[in-house]
Short mmCIF file of C-alpha atoms and ligand atoms in Angstrom, two decimals:
data_model
loop_
_atom_site.label_atom_id
_atom_site.label_comp_id
_atom_site.label_asym_id
_atom_site.label_seq_id
_atom_site.Cartn_x
_atom_site.Cartn_y
_atom_site.Cartn_z
CA MET A 241 0.02 0.00 -0.01
CA ASN A 242 2.93 2.41 0.68
CA ALA A 243 4.87 3.83 -2.24
CA PRO A 244 8.44 2.37 -2.33
CA VAL A 245 11.01 4.72 -0.80
CA GLN A 246 13.81 4.77 -3.35
CA SER A 247 17.22 6.06 -2.41
CA LEU A 248 20.75 4.92 -1.56
CA ALA A 249 21.77 3.88 -5.09
CA GLY A 250 18.27 2.73 -6.07
CA LEU A 251 17.54 0.42 -3.10
CA ASP A 252 13.88 -0.05 -2.33
CA LEU A 253 14.29 1.06 1.27
CA HIS A 254 10.81 -0.04 2.25
CA ALA A 255 11.48 -3.62 1.05
CA GLU A 256 15.00 -3.61 2.59
CA ILE A 257 13.71 -2.45 5.97
CA ASP A 258 11.05 -5.16 5.79
CA ARG A 259 13.67 -7.78 4.98
CA LEU A 260 15.97 -6.68 7.81
CA ARG A 261 13.07 -6.43 10.24
CA LYS A 262 12.34 -10.16 9.64
CA ALA A 263 15.99 -11.26 9.52
CA ARG A 264 16.75 -9.49 12.85
CA ASN A 265 13.43 -10.40 14.53
CA ALA A 266 13.07 -6.67 15.05
CA VAL A 267 10.08 -4.51 15.95
CA ILE A 268 9.87 -0.90 14.71
CA LEU A 269 8.23 1.37 17.30
CA ALA A 270 7.40 4.93 16.24
CA HIS A 271 6.06 8.03 17.94
CA TYR A 272 3.27 10.06 16.33
CA TYR A 273 5.73 12.89 15.71
CA GLN A 274 7.81 10.90 13.21
CA GLU A 275 7.59 11.66 9.49
CA PRO A 276 4.71 9.84 7.70
CA ALA A 277 7.03 7.38 5.86
CA ILE A 278 8.40 6.10 9.19
CA GLN A 279 4.92 5.93 10.78
CA ASP A 280 3.72 3.83 7.83
CA LEU A 281 6.61 1.38 8.12
CA ALA A 282 6.36 0.95 11.89
CA ASP A 283 4.85 -2.10 13.56
CA PHE A 284 3.32 0.15 16.18
CA VAL A 285 2.77 3.91 16.41
CA GLY A 286 1.82 5.39 19.77
CA ASP A 287 2.19 7.91 22.56
CA SER A 288 4.92 7.66 25.16
CA LEU A 289 2.98 5.42 27.52
CA ASP A 290 1.82 2.99 24.86
CA LEU A 291 5.34 2.84 23.43
CA SER A 292 6.75 2.07 26.89
CA ARG A 293 4.27 -0.76 27.32
CA LYS A 294 5.10 -2.18 23.91
CA ALA A 295 8.81 -1.99 24.61
CA ALA A 296 8.30 -3.87 27.88
CA ASP A 297 6.21 -6.60 26.28
CA THR A 298 7.62 -7.21 22.83
CA PRO A 299 9.03 -10.71 22.07
CA ALA A 300 11.36 -9.17 19.43
CA ASP A 301 15.16 -9.41 19.79
CA VAL A 302 15.74 -5.90 18.44
CA ILE A 303 13.75 -2.72 19.05
CA ALA A 304 14.30 -0.01 16.39
CA PHE A 305 12.97 3.01 18.18
CA CYS A 306 11.83 5.84 15.94
CA GLY A 307 11.40 8.64 18.41
CA VAL A 308 13.80 10.57 20.57
CA ARG A 309 16.59 9.30 22.80
CA PHE A 310 14.78 9.29 26.14
CA MET A 311 12.06 7.05 24.59
CA ALA A 312 14.65 4.60 23.30
CA GLU A 313 16.33 4.66 26.70
CA VAL A 314 12.99 3.69 28.32
CA ALA A 315 12.83 0.71 25.93
CA LYS A 316 16.38 -0.37 27.03
CA ILE A 317 15.64 0.15 30.75
CA LEU A 318 12.52 -2.06 30.49
CA SER A 319 14.02 -4.63 28.09
CA PRO A 320 17.75 -4.81 28.84
CA GLU A 321 18.25 -8.10 27.04
CA LYS A 322 17.19 -6.58 23.77
CA ILE A 323 19.28 -4.57 21.32
CA VAL A 324 17.70 -1.08 21.13
CA VAL A 325 18.71 1.11 18.19
CA LEU A 326 17.81 4.72 17.63
CA PRO A 327 18.30 5.87 14.02
CA ASP A 328 20.01 9.14 15.11
CA MET A 329 21.58 9.26 18.57
CA ALA A 330 21.51 13.07 18.47
CA ALA A 331 17.69 13.00 18.64
CA GLY A 332 17.32 14.60 22.06
CA CYS A 333 14.57 16.70 23.66
CA SER A 334 14.55 20.29 25.02
CA LEU A 335 12.88 19.02 28.20
CA GLU A 336 15.67 16.55 28.81
CA ASP A 337 18.27 19.31 28.14
CA SER A 338 16.55 21.58 30.69
CA CYS A 339 17.12 19.15 33.53
CA PRO A 340 20.76 18.20 34.09
CA PRO A 341 20.98 15.22 36.52
CA GLU A 342 23.41 16.87 39.00
CA GLN A 343 21.20 19.97 39.32
CA PHE A 344 18.13 17.79 39.69
CA ALA A 345 19.81 15.70 42.39
CA ARG A 346 20.70 18.93 44.30
CA PHE A 347 17.13 20.21 43.96
CA ARG A 348 15.81 16.94 45.30
CA ALA A 349 18.24 16.95 48.22
CA ALA A 350 17.07 20.48 49.07
CA HIS A 351 13.46 19.20 49.36
CA PRO A 352 13.79 15.93 51.29
CA ASP A 353 10.08 15.86 52.22
CA HIS A 354 8.94 16.01 48.56
CA LEU A 355 8.14 13.05 46.33
CA SER A 356 9.52 13.46 42.83
CA ILE A 357 7.04 12.78 40.06
CA THR A 358 9.07 13.09 36.88
CA TYR A 359 7.80 13.40 33.31
CA ILE A 360 9.18 10.64 31.13
CA ASN A 361 10.83 13.32 28.91
CA CYS A 362 14.10 13.24 30.83
CA SER A 363 17.40 11.34 30.85
CA ALA A 364 17.84 7.93 32.46
CA ALA A 365 20.03 9.62 35.08
CA VAL A 366 17.21 11.96 36.07
CA LYS A 367 14.80 9.01 36.17
CA ALA A 368 17.26 7.30 38.51
CA HIS A 369 16.81 10.23 40.96
CA SER A 370 12.99 10.13 40.76
CA ASP A 371 10.26 8.35 42.75
CA ILE A 372 7.63 7.88 40.01
CA ILE A 373 7.75 8.56 36.29
CA CYS A 374 4.66 9.76 34.48
CA THR A 375 3.53 10.53 30.93
CA SER A 376 0.91 13.06 29.90
CA SER A 377 -1.62 10.24 29.62
CA SER A 378 -0.83 8.68 33.02
CA ALA A 379 -0.03 11.69 35.22
CA GLU A 380 -3.55 12.41 36.44
CA LYS A 381 -4.23 8.78 37.38
CA ILE A 382 -0.89 8.52 39.15
CA LEU A 383 -1.52 11.77 41.09
CA SER A 384 -5.01 10.51 42.04
CA GLN A 385 -3.34 7.67 43.98
CA LEU A 386 -1.29 10.03 46.16
CA PRO A 387 -2.63 11.91 49.21
CA ILE A 388 -3.72 15.43 48.26
CA ASP A 389 -1.36 16.94 50.87
CA GLN A 390 1.67 14.94 49.63
CA LYS A 391 4.46 17.45 48.76
CA ILE A 392 5.59 16.85 45.21
CA ILE A 393 8.35 18.07 42.92
CA PHE A 394 7.20 17.90 39.29
CA ALA A 395 9.97 18.01 36.68
CA PRO A 396 10.97 18.93 34.08
CA ASP A 397 7.95 20.47 32.28
CA LYS A 398 6.58 23.54 34.04
CA ASN A 399 3.59 23.78 31.62
CA LEU A 400 2.55 20.18 32.12
CA GLY A 401 3.04 20.53 35.94
CA ALA A 402 1.04 23.80 36.02
CA TYR A 403 -1.75 22.14 34.05
CA PHE A 404 -1.99 19.26 36.53
CA ASN A 405 -1.79 21.72 39.45
CA ARG A 406 -4.83 23.53 38.01
CA LYS A 407 -6.65 20.26 37.20
CA THR A 408 -6.07 18.49 40.52
CA GLY A 409 -5.91 21.42 42.94
CA ARG A 410 -2.33 20.51 43.99
CA ASP A 411 0.53 22.86 44.56
CA MET A 412 3.44 20.87 43.08
CA LEU A 413 6.83 22.50 43.00
CA LEU A 414 7.68 22.89 39.28
CA TRP A 415 11.05 22.51 37.58
CA PRO A 416 11.39 25.35 35.06
CA GLY A 417 11.73 23.33 31.84
CA ALA A 418 9.64 23.57 28.70
CA CYS A 419 9.20 21.99 25.29
CA ILE A 420 10.41 24.34 22.51
CA VAL A 421 7.78 22.92 20.13
CA HIS A 422 4.74 23.50 22.31
CA GLU A 423 5.95 26.87 23.50
CA ALA A 424 6.06 28.10 19.88
CA PHE A 425 2.26 28.27 19.44
CA SER A 426 0.89 31.78 19.28
CA GLU A 427 -2.29 32.72 21.11
CA THR A 428 -2.91 35.66 18.75
CA GLU A 429 -2.62 33.46 15.69
CA LEU A 430 -4.73 30.71 17.31
CA LEU A 431 -7.53 33.22 17.96
CA LYS A 432 -7.37 34.36 14.34
CA LEU A 433 -7.59 30.74 13.18
CA LYS A 434 -10.57 30.08 15.50
CA ALA A 435 -12.30 33.16 14.03
CA ARG A 436 -11.71 31.82 10.53
CA TYR A 437 -13.16 28.39 11.49
CA PRO A 438 -15.92 29.09 14.00
CA GLY A 439 -17.03 25.94 15.70
CA ALA A 440 -13.81 24.06 15.01
CA PRO A 441 -12.72 22.53 18.33
CA VAL A 442 -9.07 22.86 19.50
CA ALA A 443 -7.23 19.76 20.79
CA ALA A 444 -4.01 20.64 22.62
CA HIS A 445 -1.14 18.85 24.30
CA PRO A 446 -0.64 19.76 27.99
CA GLU A 447 2.98 20.75 27.24
CA CYS A 448 1.42 23.92 25.78
CA PRO A 449 1.41 27.05 27.98
CA ALA A 450 -1.86 27.95 29.80
CA TYR A 451 -2.58 30.77 27.31
CA ILE A 452 -3.02 28.07 24.60
CA LEU A 453 -4.73 25.47 26.84
CA ASP A 454 -7.26 28.13 27.88
CA HIS A 455 -8.65 27.95 24.31
CA ALA A 456 -8.67 24.17 24.06
CA ASP A 457 -11.77 21.97 23.98
CA GLU A 458 -9.63 18.87 24.64
CA VAL A 459 -6.28 18.63 26.47
CA GLY A 460 -4.45 15.32 26.39
CA SER A 461 -1.55 13.14 25.26
CA THR A 462 -0.92 12.57 21.60
CA ARG A 463 -3.11 9.47 21.70
CA ALA A 464 -5.94 11.38 23.49
CA ILE A 465 -5.68 14.14 20.83
CA LEU A 466 -5.92 11.57 18.10
CA ASP A 467 -8.89 9.81 19.70
CA PHE A 468 -10.66 13.17 20.16
CA ALA A 469 -9.97 14.19 16.53
CA LEU A 470 -11.49 10.96 15.28
CA SER A 471 -14.48 10.74 17.58
CA SER A 472 -15.49 14.42 17.47
CA PRO A 473 -18.53 15.11 15.30
CA ALA A 474 -16.75 18.27 14.12
CA GLN A 475 -15.49 18.17 10.51
CA THR A 476 -12.71 20.69 11.12
CA ILE A 477 -10.37 20.34 14.06
CA ILE A 478 -7.47 22.54 15.16
CA VAL A 479 -4.54 20.46 16.47
CA ALA A 480 -2.14 22.15 18.95
CA THR A 481 0.69 19.67 19.05
CA GLU A 482 3.50 18.54 16.75
CA PRO A 483 1.85 18.46 13.30
CA HIS A 484 3.09 15.03 12.15
CA ILE A 485 0.30 13.45 14.21
CA ILE A 486 -2.09 14.83 11.57
CA HIS A 487 -0.87 12.00 9.31
CA GLN A 488 -2.72 9.41 11.46
CA MET A 489 -5.81 11.63 11.56
CA GLU A 490 -5.92 12.00 7.80
CA LYS A 491 -5.42 8.28 7.32
CA ALA A 492 -8.26 7.35 9.66
CA ALA A 493 -10.63 10.20 8.72
CA PRO A 494 -9.78 11.43 5.22
CA HIS A 495 -13.07 13.33 4.93
CA LYS A 496 -12.20 15.57 7.89
CA HIS A 497 -10.09 18.74 7.87
CA PHE A 498 -7.26 18.90 10.44
CA ILE A 499 -5.43 22.18 10.88
CA GLY A 500 -2.15 22.53 12.78
CA ALA A 501 -2.27 25.39 15.28
CA PRO A 502 0.02 28.21 14.13
CA GLY A 503 3.15 29.71 15.51
CA ALA A 504 3.96 33.43 15.70
CA ASP A 505 4.46 33.70 11.95
CA GLY A 506 0.99 32.22 11.34
CA ASN A 507 2.55 29.02 9.96
CA CYS A 508 2.34 25.67 11.74
CA ASN A 509 5.64 24.46 10.29
CA CYS A 510 7.63 26.17 13.03
CA ASN A 511 6.11 23.64 15.46
CA MET A 512 7.85 20.61 14.01
CA CYS A 513 10.05 18.92 16.55
CA PRO A 514 13.67 19.31 15.30
CA TYR A 515 14.77 16.25 17.35
CA MET A 516 12.14 13.90 15.98
CA ALA A 517 13.04 15.12 12.52
CA MET A 518 16.63 13.84 12.85
CA ASN A 519 15.40 10.30 12.17
CA SER A 520 14.80 9.29 8.57
CA ILE A 521 14.01 6.19 6.54
CA GLU A 522 17.67 6.03 5.41
CA LYS A 523 18.95 6.17 9.02
CA LEU A 524 16.38 3.53 10.04
CA TYR A 525 17.68 1.30 7.29
CA PHE A 526 21.30 1.71 8.49
CA ALA A 527 20.24 1.14 12.13
CA LEU A 528 18.61 -2.17 11.21
CA ARG A 529 21.45 -3.20 8.92
CA ASP A 530 24.31 -2.36 11.26
CA LEU A 531 22.47 -2.56 14.63
CA THR A 532 23.87 0.77 15.58
CA PRO A 533 23.63 3.41 17.05
CA ARG A 534 22.68 1.35 20.11
CA ILE A 535 21.36 2.52 23.47
CA GLU A 536 23.76 1.36 26.21
CA LEU A 537 23.23 2.13 29.89
CA ASP A 538 25.30 1.29 32.89
CA GLU A 539 23.47 -1.30 35.00
CA GLU A 540 23.31 0.81 38.17
CA THR A 541 21.61 3.70 36.36
CA ARG A 542 19.33 1.30 34.52
CA LEU A 543 18.15 -0.41 37.69
CA SER A 544 17.64 2.91 39.51
CA ALA A 545 15.66 4.30 36.55
CA LYS A 546 13.60 1.11 36.21
CA ARG A 547 12.16 1.42 39.72
CA PRO A 548 10.17 4.63 39.06
CA LEU A 549 9.26 3.49 35.58
CA ASP A 550 7.83 0.24 36.96
CA ARG A 551 5.86 2.32 39.46
CA MET A 552 4.42 4.32 36.55
CA LEU A 553 3.40 1.18 34.68
CA GLU A 554 1.78 -0.30 37.84
CA MET A 555 -0.02 2.94 38.83
CA ALA A 556 -1.11 3.66 35.27
CA SER A 557 -2.79 0.26 35.11
CA ALA A 558 -4.16 0.30 38.66
CA ASN A 559 -7.86 -0.20 39.12
CA VAL A 560 -8.71 2.96 41.04
CA GLY A 561 -12.28 4.15 41.53
CA GLN A 562 -13.45 7.69 42.32
CA GLY A 563 -13.61 6.80 46.02
CA ASP A 564 -9.90 6.02 46.08
CA LEU A 565 -8.75 9.35 44.73
CA GLY A 566 -6.12 10.86 47.01
CA ALA A 567 -6.68 8.21 49.64
CA LYS A 568 -3.69 5.91 49.08
CA PRO A 569 -0.45 6.11 51.04
CA VAL A 570 2.64 7.28 49.17
CA ALA A 571 3.62 4.38 46.93
CA GLY A 572 6.62 2.33 48.01
CA ASP A 573 7.49 4.33 51.16
P1 LIG B 1006 2.97 11.87 24.49
O1 LIG B 1006 3.20 11.08 25.68
O2 LIG B 1006 1.67 12.65 24.52
O3 LIG B 1006 3.10 11.04 23.23
O4 LIG B 1006 4.05 13.07 24.43
C1 LIG B 1006 5.37 12.87 24.03
C2 LIG B 1006 6.05 14.15 23.68
O5 LIG B 1006 7.24 14.22 23.59
C3 LIG B 1006 5.22 15.33 23.53
O6 LIG B 1006 6.03 16.38 23.16
FE1 LIG B 1007 10.84 16.95 23.40
FE2 LIG B 1007 9.06 18.78 22.67
FE3 LIG B 1007 10.22 17.27 20.81
FE4 LIG B 1007 8.41 16.18 22.55
S1 LIG B 1007 8.05 17.76 20.96
S2 LIG B 1007 10.40 15.32 21.98
S3 LIG B 1007 8.87 17.36 24.40
S4 LIG B 1007 11.26 18.76 22.13
#
């Protein structure tokens, strides 16, 4: 169904990647922010939580992770016996960069009575200093299992933390990091777009600042945004997250009109994630052919980072009813 991707001296890269995937017993996992050609080749496309679950459960010997480095690190932390390759090892994340492990460790030490709930968009070393990891799709459920008066450090995304403070009535201490992509949306341009398409709902990622979220009809993870876009009766939907996710929307609902929320120049292209864009079909082919670049972690860091990740997976799958909200003791203490 996909058009062959021809390059590298006439190789049919699609067919070559397929051949290598079978020969290596590899699984290709891709985030929604990857270019359409990668999404179409992947065995599974998902948000950070779903990708973590897949990485933990896959029977494959090799995971080719088409996303950014912290996501591939999560795959290695959860599946250490597997080879995990990332097509471009330089694919980082501005949130990860905003939170150096030594500074984070000092901050934690200065607040010994606080639990650290850390967004998955951080390095393995920062995870190793954390109590519980969360994703945008699991944070609210995780917070609901902690006493309302529990003191919490939320790092590294101040916008996500502020959103959950507003939503849950908590007063978490926020690390001052931000995503360069979601901070690039312009409120003025969004209001102009809404005026041009009256009635079009806005679906936004909680990494956006409050002045964007205030205009959103739906706030959620990439998967939640996709679900909303497909289930909404609206025929035109404004999407305030990285625009490559629109590929899945257009595939599933070709009759609908999806518009990327604009940046300050009125153009949505400035909101493409430069780190996600480092991966390419060619680099994926090389990664599967040469099994490099590989994610390698020292065992001490891996084990320390696994503990809060396991807590996330447990708490995200816990069966908690409304009556339990805020009633549970602090996990693991
Ligand atoms: P999701 O967990 O919603 O997929 O978010 C990942 C991410 O990096 C958003 O910028
Ligand atoms: Fe990081 Fe933002 Fe890119 Fe997501 S979109 S990977 S948070 S820089």
